[in-house]
PDB file of C-alpha atoms in Angstrom:
ATOM      1  CA  UNK P   1     -23.025  37.942 -46.152  1.00  0.00           C
ATOM      2  CA  UNK P   2     -20.198  39.387 -44.064  1.00  0.00           C
ATOM      3  CA  UNK P   3     -19.331  37.222 -41.064  1.00  0.00           C
ATOM      4  CA  UNK P   4     -15.668  37.463 -40.044  1.00  0.00           C
ATOM      5  CA  UNK P   5     -14.328  36.087 -36.780  1.00  0.00           C
ATOM      6  CA  UNK P   6     -10.721  36.952 -36.030  1.00  0.00           C
ATOM      7  CA  UNK P   7      -8.440  36.395 -33.058  1.00  0.00           C
ATOM      8  CA  UNK P   8      -5.497  38.770 -32.700  1.00  0.00           C
ATOM      9  CA  UNK P   9      -2.731  37.741 -30.297  1.00  0.00           C
ATOM     10  CA  UNK P  10       0.749  38.720 -29.156  1.00  0.00           C
ATOM     11  CA  UNK P  11       2.721  40.264 -26.325  1.00  0.00           C
ATOM     12  CA  UNK P  12       1.305  43.215 -24.427  1.00  0.00           C
ATOM     13  CA  UNK P  13       2.592  46.397 -26.039  1.00  0.00           C
ATOM     14  CA  UNK P  14       2.470  45.061 -29.613  1.00  0.00           C
ATOM     15  CA  UNK P  15      -0.778  46.870 -30.413  1.00  0.00           C
ATOM     16  CA  UNK P  16      -2.956  43.763 -30.420  1.00  0.00           C
ATOM     17  CA  UNK P  17      -5.873  45.530 -28.747  1.00  0.00           C
ATOM     18  CA  UNK P  18      -5.573  48.549 -31.033  1.00  0.00           C
ATOM     19  CA  UNK P  19      -5.865  46.342 -34.118  1.00  0.00           C
ATOM     20  CA  UNK P  20      -9.024  44.754 -32.730  1.00  0.00           C
ATOM     21  CA  UNK P  21     -10.485  48.088 -31.727  1.00  0.00           C
ATOM     22  CA  UNK P  22      -9.866  49.591 -35.169  1.00  0.00           C
ATOM     23  CA  UNK P  23     -11.762  46.718 -36.796  1.00  0.00           C
ATOM     24  CA  UNK P  24     -14.615  46.954 -34.319  1.00  0.00           C
ATOM     25  CA  UNK P  25     -14.849  50.756 -34.549  1.00  0.00           C
ATOM     26  CA  UNK P  26     -14.921  50.497 -38.332  1.00  0.00           C
ATOM     27  CA  UNK P  27     -17.782  47.971 -38.210  1.00  0.00           C
ATOM     28  CA  UNK P  28     -19.722  50.205 -35.825  1.00  0.00           C
ATOM     29  CA  UNK P  29     -19.187  53.194 -38.112  1.00  0.00           C
ATOM     30  CA  UNK P  30     -20.641  51.174 -41.000  1.00  0.00           C
ATOM     31  CA  UNK P  31     -23.607  49.956 -38.888  1.00  0.00           C
ATOM     32  CA  UNK P  32     -22.356  46.369 -38.994  1.00  0.00           C
ATOM     33  CA  UNK P  33     -22.755  44.219 -35.893  1.00  0.00           C
ATOM     34  CA  UNK P  34     -19.502  43.749 -34.038  1.00  0.00           C
ATOM     35  CA  UNK P  35     -18.065  42.578 -30.763  1.00  0.00           C
ATOM     36  CA  UNK P  36     -14.528  43.210 -29.501  1.00  0.00           C
ATOM     37  CA  UNK P  37     -13.528  41.034 -26.559  1.00  0.00           C
ATOM     38  CA  UNK P  38     -10.106  41.644 -24.961  1.00  0.00           C
ATOM     39  CA  UNK P  39      -8.112  39.183 -22.874  1.00  0.00           C
ATOM     40  CA  UNK P  40      -4.992  40.285 -21.015  1.00  0.00           C
ATOM     41  CA  UNK P  41      -2.222  38.282 -19.438  1.00  0.00           C
ATOM     42  CA  UNK P  42      -0.773  39.149 -16.028  1.00  0.00           C
ATOM     43  CA  UNK P  43       1.108  42.201 -17.313  1.00  0.00           C
ATOM     44  CA  UNK P  44      -0.072  44.902 -19.675  1.00  0.00           C
ATOM     45  CA  UNK P  45       3.288  45.291 -21.409  1.00  0.00           C
ATOM     46  CA  UNK P  46       5.260  42.149 -22.105  1.00  0.00           C
ATOM     47  CA  UNK P  47       2.611  39.669 -20.958  1.00  0.00           C
ATOM     48  CA  UNK P  48       0.385  37.873 -23.399  1.00  0.00           C
ATOM     49  CA  UNK P  49      -2.651  39.618 -24.796  1.00  0.00           C
ATOM     50  CA  UNK P  50      -5.315  38.683 -27.276  1.00  0.00           C
ATOM     51  CA  UNK P  51      -8.663  39.863 -28.450  1.00  0.00           C
ATOM     52  CA  UNK P  52     -11.504  38.368 -30.395  1.00  0.00           C
ATOM     53  CA  UNK P  53     -13.380  40.433 -32.948  1.00  0.00           C
ATOM     54  CA  UNK P  54     -16.581  39.374 -34.646  1.00  0.00           C
ATOM     55  CA  UNK P  55     -17.842  41.429 -37.578  1.00  0.00           C
ATOM     56  CA  UNK P  56     -21.184  40.252 -38.888  1.00  0.00           C
ATOM     57  CA  UNK P  57     -24.262  41.374 -40.747  1.00  0.00           C
ATOM     58  CA  UNK P  58     -26.129  38.860 -38.560  1.00  0.00           C
ATOM     59  CA  UNK P  59     -26.610  39.249 -34.807  1.00  0.00           C
ATOM     60  CA  UNK P  60     -23.527  38.568 -32.684  1.00  0.00           C
ATOM     61  CA  UNK P  61     -24.618  36.445 -29.741  1.00  0.00           C
ATOM     62  CA  UNK P  62     -21.366  35.514 -28.019  1.00  0.00           C
ATOM     63  CA  UNK P  63     -17.893  36.957 -27.517  1.00  0.00           C
ATOM     64  CA  UNK P  64     -16.396  33.458 -27.636  1.00  0.00           C
ATOM     65  CA  UNK P  65     -14.782  32.464 -30.915  1.00  0.00           C
ATOM     66  CA  UNK P  66     -14.046  28.750 -30.909  1.00  0.00           C
ATOM     67  CA  UNK P  67     -13.154  28.495 -34.615  1.00  0.00           C
ATOM     68  CA  UNK P  68     -11.886  31.786 -36.075  1.00  0.00           C
ATOM     69  CA  UNK P  69     -11.888  32.538 -39.800  1.00  0.00           C
ATOM     70  CA  UNK P  70      -8.559  34.346 -39.395  1.00  0.00           C
ATOM     71  CA  UNK P  71      -5.855  34.674 -36.772  1.00  0.00           C
ATOM     72  CA  UNK P  72      -3.316  37.484 -36.524  1.00  0.00           C
ATOM     73  CA  UNK P  73      -0.262  36.259 -34.645  1.00  0.00           C
ATOM     74  CA  UNK P  74       2.407  38.638 -33.383  1.00  0.00           C
ATOM     75  CA  UNK P  75       4.540  36.151 -31.367  1.00  0.00           C
ATOM     76  CA  UNK P  76       5.394  32.438 -31.214  1.00  0.00           C
ATOM     77  CA  UNK P  77       3.491  31.523 -28.010  1.00  0.00           C
ATOM     78  CA  UNK P  78       0.313  32.912 -29.581  1.00  0.00           C
ATOM     79  CA  UNK P  79       0.786  30.777 -32.684  1.00  0.00           C
ATOM     80  CA  UNK P  80       0.988  27.625 -30.572  1.00  0.00           C
ATOM     81  CA  UNK P  81      -2.182  28.598 -28.743  1.00  0.00           C
ATOM     82  CA  UNK P  82      -4.396  29.742 -31.624  1.00  0.00           C
ATOM     83  CA  UNK P  83      -3.291  27.889 -34.779  1.00  0.00           C
ATOM     84  CA  UNK P  84      -5.084  24.682 -33.696  1.00  0.00           C
ATOM     85  CA  UNK P  85      -8.347  26.656 -33.403  1.00  0.00           C
ATOM     86  CA  UNK P  86      -8.202  28.205 -36.892  1.00  0.00           C
ATOM     87  CA  UNK P  87     -10.851  26.814 -39.198  1.00  0.00           C
ATOM     88  CA  UNK P  88      -9.780  24.753 -42.193  1.00  0.00           C
ATOM     89  CA  UNK P  89      -9.345  27.112 -45.123  1.00  0.00           C
ATOM     90  CA  UNK P  90      -8.749  30.038 -42.757  1.00  0.00           C
ATOM     91  CA  UNK P  91      -6.077  32.734 -42.915  1.00  0.00           C
ATOM     92  CA  UNK P  92      -3.109  32.814 -40.535  1.00  0.00           C
ATOM     93  CA  UNK P  93      -1.229  36.133 -40.503  1.00  0.00           C
ATOM     94  CA  UNK P  94       2.154  35.700 -38.820  1.00  0.00           C
ATOM     95  CA  UNK P  95       4.770  38.201 -37.678  1.00  0.00           C
ATOM     96  CA  UNK P  96       7.722  36.466 -39.306  1.00  0.00           C
ATOM     97  CA  UNK P  97      10.087  38.875 -37.548  1.00  0.00           C
ATOM     98  CA  UNK P  98       9.464  36.986 -34.299  1.00  0.00           C
ATOM     99  CA  UNK P  99       7.911  33.689 -35.394  1.00  0.00           C
ATOM    100  CA  UNK P 100      10.440  31.487 -37.149  1.00  0.00           C
ATOM    101  CA  UNK P 101      11.129  27.803 -37.698  1.00  0.00           C
ATOM    102  CA  UNK P 102       7.496  26.772 -37.470  1.00  0.00           C
ATOM    103  CA  UNK P 103       5.489  24.038 -39.121  1.00  0.00           C
ATOM    104  CA  UNK P 104       2.073  25.236 -40.226  1.00  0.00           C
ATOM    105  CA  UNK P 105      -1.061  23.280 -40.936  1.00  0.00           C
ATOM    106  CA  UNK P 106      -1.517  22.368 -44.594  1.00  0.00           C
ATOM    107  CA  UNK P 107      -5.250  23.193 -44.552  1.00  0.00           C
ATOM    108  CA  UNK P 108      -4.852  26.943 -43.888  1.00  0.00           C
ATOM    109  CA  UNK P 109      -3.361  29.843 -45.833  1.00  0.00           C
ATOM    110  CA  UNK P 110      -0.359  31.356 -44.085  1.00  0.00           C
ATOM    111  CA  UNK P 111       0.699  34.964 -44.698  1.00  0.00           C
ATOM    112  CA  UNK P 112       4.140  35.612 -43.224  1.00  0.00           C
ATOM    113  CA  UNK P 113       4.777  39.332 -42.856  1.00  0.00           C
ATOM    114  CA  UNK P 114       8.086  40.709 -41.569  1.00  0.00           C
ATOM    115  CA  UNK P 115       6.221  43.424 -39.669  1.00  0.00           C
ATOM    116  CA  UNK P 116       8.942  44.467 -37.227  1.00  0.00           C
ATOM    117  CA  UNK P 117      11.511  45.050 -39.963  1.00  0.00           C
ATOM    118  CA  UNK P 118       8.977  46.802 -42.179  1.00  0.00           C
ATOM    119  CA  UNK P 119       8.017  49.076 -39.261  1.00  0.00           C
ATOM    120  CA  UNK P 120      11.682  49.783 -38.499  1.00  0.00           C
ATOM    121  CA  UNK P 121      12.134  50.692 -42.163  1.00  0.00           C
ATOM    122  CA  UNK P 122       9.362  53.253 -41.705  1.00  0.00           C
ATOM    123  CA  UNK P 123      11.237  54.626 -38.701  1.00  0.00           C
ATOM    124  CA  UNK P 124       8.953  53.472 -35.877  1.00  0.00           C
ATOM    125  CA  UNK P 125       8.667  49.930 -34.493  1.00  0.00           C
ATOM    126  CA  UNK P 126       5.410  50.947 -32.795  1.00  0.00           C
ATOM    127  CA  UNK P 127       3.555  50.794 -36.145  1.00  0.00           C
ATOM    128  CA  UNK P 128       4.236  47.067 -36.590  1.00  0.00           C
ATOM    129  CA  UNK P 129       0.612  46.410 -35.665  1.00  0.00           C
ATOM    130  CA  UNK P 130      -0.629  48.675 -38.450  1.00  0.00           C
ATOM    131  CA  UNK P 131       1.671  46.931 -40.930  1.00  0.00           C
ATOM    132  CA  UNK P 132      -0.014  43.670 -39.945  1.00  0.00           C
ATOM    133  CA  UNK P 133      -3.468  45.241 -40.083  1.00  0.00           C
ATOM    134  CA  UNK P 134      -2.704  46.459 -43.613  1.00  0.00           C
ATOM    135  CA  UNK P 135      -1.782  42.904 -44.648  1.00  0.00           C
ATOM    136  CA  UNK P 136      -4.960  41.533 -43.068  1.00  0.00           C
ATOM    137  CA  UNK P 137      -7.151  44.113 -44.826  1.00  0.00           C
ATOM    138  CA  UNK P 138      -5.491  43.466 -48.191  1.00  0.00           C
ATOM    139  CA  UNK P 139      -6.204  39.739 -48.022  1.00  0.00           C
ATOM    140  CA  UNK P 140      -9.605  39.623 -46.320  1.00  0.00           C
ATOM    141  CA  UNK P 141     -11.039  42.853 -47.742  1.00  0.00           C
ATOM    142  CA  UNK P 142     -13.220  43.154 -44.621  1.00  0.00           C
ATOM    143  CA  UNK P 143     -12.642  46.929 -44.705  1.00  0.00           C
ATOM    144  CA  UNK P 144     -10.568  49.266 -46.845  1.00  0.00           C
ATOM    145  CA  UNK P 145      -7.479  51.128 -45.699  1.00  0.00           C
ATOM    146  CA  UNK P 146      -9.397  54.373 -46.229  1.00  0.00           C
ATOM    147  CA  UNK P 147     -12.124  53.232 -43.821  1.00  0.00           C
ATOM    148  CA  UNK P 148      -9.525  52.395 -41.151  1.00  0.00           C
ATOM    149  CA  UNK P 149      -7.791  55.746 -41.709  1.00  0.00           C
ATOM    150  CA  UNK P 150     -11.132  57.521 -41.194  1.00  0.00           C
ATOM    151  CA  UNK P 151     -11.438  55.735 -37.840  1.00  0.00           C
ATOM    152  CA  UNK P 152      -7.870  56.751 -36.931  1.00  0.00           C
ATOM    153  CA  UNK P 153      -8.729  60.380 -37.633  1.00  0.00           C
ATOM    154  CA  UNK P 154     -11.612  60.130 -35.156  1.00  0.00           C
ATOM    155  CA  UNK P 155      -9.821  58.100 -32.476  1.00  0.00           C
ATOM    156  CA  UNK P 156      -6.230  59.373 -32.680  1.00  0.00           C
ATOM    157  CA  UNK P 157      -6.657  62.829 -31.203  1.00  0.00           C
ATOM    158  CA  UNK P 158      -4.395  65.144 -29.224  1.00  0.00           C
ATOM    159  CA  UNK P 159      -0.786  63.925 -29.234  1.00  0.00           C
ATOM    160  CA  UNK P 160      -1.775  60.766 -31.130  1.00  0.00           C
ATOM    161  CA  UNK P 161      -2.996  62.781 -34.138  1.00  0.00           C
ATOM    162  CA  UNK P 162       0.626  63.170 -35.222  1.00  0.00           C
ATOM    163  CA  UNK P 163       0.811  59.369 -35.680  1.00  0.00           C
ATOM    164  CA  UNK P 164      -1.878  59.175 -38.363  1.00  0.00           C
ATOM    165  CA  UNK P 165       0.517  59.781 -41.259  1.00  0.00           C
ATOM    166  CA  UNK P 166       3.004  57.059 -40.286  1.00  0.00           C
ATOM    167  CA  UNK P 167       0.118  54.666 -39.624  1.00  0.00           C
ATOM    168  CA  UNK P 168      -1.159  55.315 -43.168  1.00  0.00           C
ATOM    169  CA  UNK P 169       2.287  54.393 -44.475  1.00  0.00           C
ATOM    170  CA  UNK P 170       2.293  51.275 -42.281  1.00  0.00           C
ATOM    171  CA  UNK P 171      -1.096  50.101 -43.611  1.00  0.00           C
ATOM    172  CA  UNK P 172       0.178  50.571 -47.169  1.00  0.00           C
ATOM    173  CA  UNK P 173       3.425  48.718 -46.420  1.00  0.00           C
ATOM    174  CA  UNK P 174       1.446  45.811 -44.965  1.00  0.00           C
ATOM    175  CA  UNK P 175      -0.723  45.666 -48.077  1.00  0.00           C
ATOM    176  CA  UNK P 176       2.349  45.686 -50.296  1.00  0.00           C
ATOM    177  CA  UNK P 177       3.929  42.874 -48.260  1.00  0.00           C
ATOM    178  CA  UNK P 178       1.146  40.438 -49.168  1.00  0.00           C
ATOM    179  CA  UNK P 179       0.259  41.576 -52.689  1.00  0.00           C
TER     180      UNK P 179
END
């Protein structure tokens, strides 16, 4: 039975909330119970930001995730805050472009992804979040890339519609980084 609890964290402006929303929108589209719970620091851009996403075939009764199955970490302060909460045997996805010289717990699986440099290689640093989302999807198999792309087509409208193609490439690059 599907029951994934993930915390996504980083600086404001790194697309943390967008990653969480994409997962939650995808669950809703598939009639799977979900809850997306954002938490912002004092500033929108540059301050800390995180969100909790629960995706479950069972009822979701609380937005609080005390022991996530996975964490997606986009900066070093977020790793210090959320790694201790990750359940034993959980997955820790780390932006190795910004998080370096770290000791990880031996009871979790760490996936270091050089998301900033991969995104720069695609020509747009702003898709670093989708690179990381692609890595997360490849490992957890919670949803497929195609399902996320379908959500993008519905949510990225107007000026944002032009970003769908590069976001597809970013998801694929993230998958390739962990496979």
